Amino acid sequence: MKKWLIISASVAICAVLLFVGFINFEKYKLKRDVEEYLLMKGYKSSDIISITTHYGKLPSFGAKVIFADEPEVMYFYLEDTDGVRQYATPANLGSDKTNSVFKHQEKKY
């Protein structure tokens, strides 16, 4: 009985560690892919203040990007079968800045 408890606990711990490792790897990969996408679009590393990835409901993994010339605005990116794309800006998230022009808003979501 004690042997089965140890085996069960070991399997559970391994499963949790694998899940956490998978999430951290996916977040790291998304951050790298979003940065590469932005650099390919012509941005320089100095144009980007931060890229923060998160695990959520939908999209499962997303990235928030803040640009140096617009530090109060967050742009949201995801990666799907078509590659990295911007999926939201404050204008379509119900922000009080809906009449504003966002410098880095892409035409197509």
GROMACS .gro file of C-alpha atoms in nm:
model
  109
    1MET     CA    1   0.000   0.000   0.000
    2LYS     CA    2   0.278   0.243   0.091
    3LYS     CA    3   0.459   0.155  -0.233
    4TRP     CA    4   0.152   0.249  -0.443
    5LEU     CA    5   0.117   0.577  -0.258
    6ILE     CA    6   0.477   0.669  -0.335
    7ILE     CA    7   0.435   0.571  -0.702
    8SER     CA    8   0.110   0.769  -0.731
    9ALA     CA    9   0.264   1.075  -0.569
   10SER     CA   10   0.567   1.051  -0.798
   11VAL     CA   11   0.349   1.026  -1.108
   12ALA     CA   12   0.139   1.324  -0.994
   13ILE     CA   13   0.448   1.536  -0.926
   14CYS     CA   14   0.595   1.445  -1.265
   15ALA     CA   15   0.268   1.536  -1.438
   16VAL     CA   16   0.258   1.876  -1.268
   17LEU     CA   17   0.622   1.946  -1.352
   18LEU     CA   18   0.565   1.850  -1.716
   19PHE     CA   19   0.258   2.074  -1.736
   20VAL     CA   20   0.442   2.372  -1.584
   21GLY     CA   21   0.738   2.310  -1.812
   22PHE     CA   22   0.511   2.294  -2.117
   23ILE     CA   23   0.343   2.624  -2.029
   24ASN     CA   24   0.676   2.799  -1.966
   25PHE     CA   25   0.817   2.666  -2.294
   26GLU     CA   26   0.510   2.781  -2.491
   27LYS     CA   27   0.526   3.127  -2.332
   28TYR     CA   28   0.897   3.155  -2.412
   29LYS     CA   29   0.838   3.039  -2.771
   30LEU     CA   30   0.553   3.286  -2.821
   31LYS     CA   31   0.761   3.575  -2.687
   32ARG     CA   32   1.046   3.484  -2.922
   33ASP     CA   33   0.810   3.445  -3.220
   34VAL     CA   34   0.630   3.776  -3.155
   35GLU     CA   35   0.961   3.959  -3.126
   36GLU     CA   36   1.082   3.799  -3.450
   37TYR     CA   37   0.752   3.892  -3.619
   38LEU     CA   38   0.782   4.255  -3.512
   39LEU     CA   39   1.145   4.274  -3.623
   40MET     CA   40   1.047   4.133  -3.963
   41LYS     CA   41   0.776   4.403  -3.989
   42GLY     CA   42   1.051   4.667  -3.959
   43TYR     CA   43   1.054   4.747  -3.589
   44LYS     CA   44   1.384   4.772  -3.403
   45SER     CA   45   1.443   4.620  -3.060
   46SER     CA   46   1.460   4.974  -2.920
   47ASP     CA   47   1.103   5.036  -3.046
   48ILE     CA   48   0.968   4.770  -2.810
   49ILE     CA   49   0.953   4.832  -2.436
   50SER     CA   50   0.821   4.490  -2.341
   51ILE     CA   51   0.666   4.168  -2.460
   52THR     CA   52   0.477   3.988  -2.185
   53THR     CA   53   0.326   3.647  -2.246
   54HIS     CA   54   0.038   3.495  -2.056
   55TYR     CA   55  -0.164   3.177  -2.038
   56GLY     CA   56  -0.538   3.231  -2.043
   57LYS     CA   57  -0.867   3.104  -2.176
   58LEU     CA   58  -0.882   3.225  -2.535
   59PRO     CA   59  -0.636   3.257  -2.682
   60SER     CA   60  -0.461   2.994  -2.474
   61PHE     CA   61  -0.135   3.182  -2.506
   62GLY     CA   62  -0.119   3.552  -2.579
   63ALA     CA   63   0.138   3.829  -2.576
   64LYS     CA   64   0.103   4.191  -2.470
   65VAL     CA   65   0.337   4.431  -2.648
   66ILE     CA   66   0.417   4.786  -2.539
   67PHE     CA   67   0.596   5.012  -2.785
   68ALA     CA   68   0.835   5.290  -2.682
   69ASP     CA   69   0.650   5.566  -2.865
   70GLU     CA   70   0.313   5.463  -2.715
   71PRO     CA   71   0.390   5.335  -2.365
   72GLU     CA   72   0.033   5.369  -2.235
   73VAL     CA   73  -0.115   5.136  -2.500
   74MET     CA   74  -0.095   4.755  -2.504
   75TYR     CA   75  -0.122   4.558  -2.826
   76PHE     CA   76  -0.221   4.193  -2.810
   77TYR     CA   77  -0.074   3.919  -3.028
   78LEU     CA   78  -0.124   3.546  -3.067
   79GLU     CA   79   0.016   3.269  -3.281
   80ASP     CA   80  -0.213   3.039  -3.476
   81THR     CA   81  -0.186   2.824  -3.787
   82ASP     CA   82  -0.132   3.136  -4.000
   83GLY     CA   83   0.155   3.256  -3.781
   84VAL     CA   84   0.179   3.549  -3.542
   85ARG     CA   85  -0.089   3.815  -3.570
   86GLN     CA   86  -0.228   4.105  -3.376
   87TYR     CA   87  -0.569   4.019  -3.239
   88ALA     CA   88  -0.665   4.319  -3.030
   89THR     CA   89  -0.597   4.680  -2.945
   90PRO     CA   90  -0.763   4.902  -2.686
   91ALA     CA   91  -1.006   5.025  -2.953
   92ASN     CA   92  -1.177   4.690  -2.980
   93LEU     CA   93  -1.152   4.607  -2.613
   94GLY     CA   94  -1.393   4.878  -2.503
   95SER     CA   95  -1.127   5.129  -2.399
   96ASP     CA   96  -1.217   5.488  -2.330
   97LYS     CA   97  -0.967   5.568  -2.606
   98THR     CA   98  -1.190   5.430  -2.884
   99ASN     CA   99  -1.162   5.753  -3.084
  100SER     CA  100  -0.785   5.751  -3.067
  101VAL     CA  101  -0.557   5.656  -3.350
  102PHE     CA  102  -0.321   5.379  -3.248
  103LYS     CA  103   0.016   5.396  -3.418
  104HIS     CA  104   0.081   5.022  -3.430
  105GLN     CA  105  -0.268   4.890  -3.501
  106GLU     CA  106  -0.260   4.645  -3.788
  107LYS     CA  107  -0.529   4.666  -4.051
  108LYS     CA  108  -0.645   4.306  -4.033
  109TYR     CA  109  -0.700   4.094  -3.723
   0.00000   0.00000   0.00000
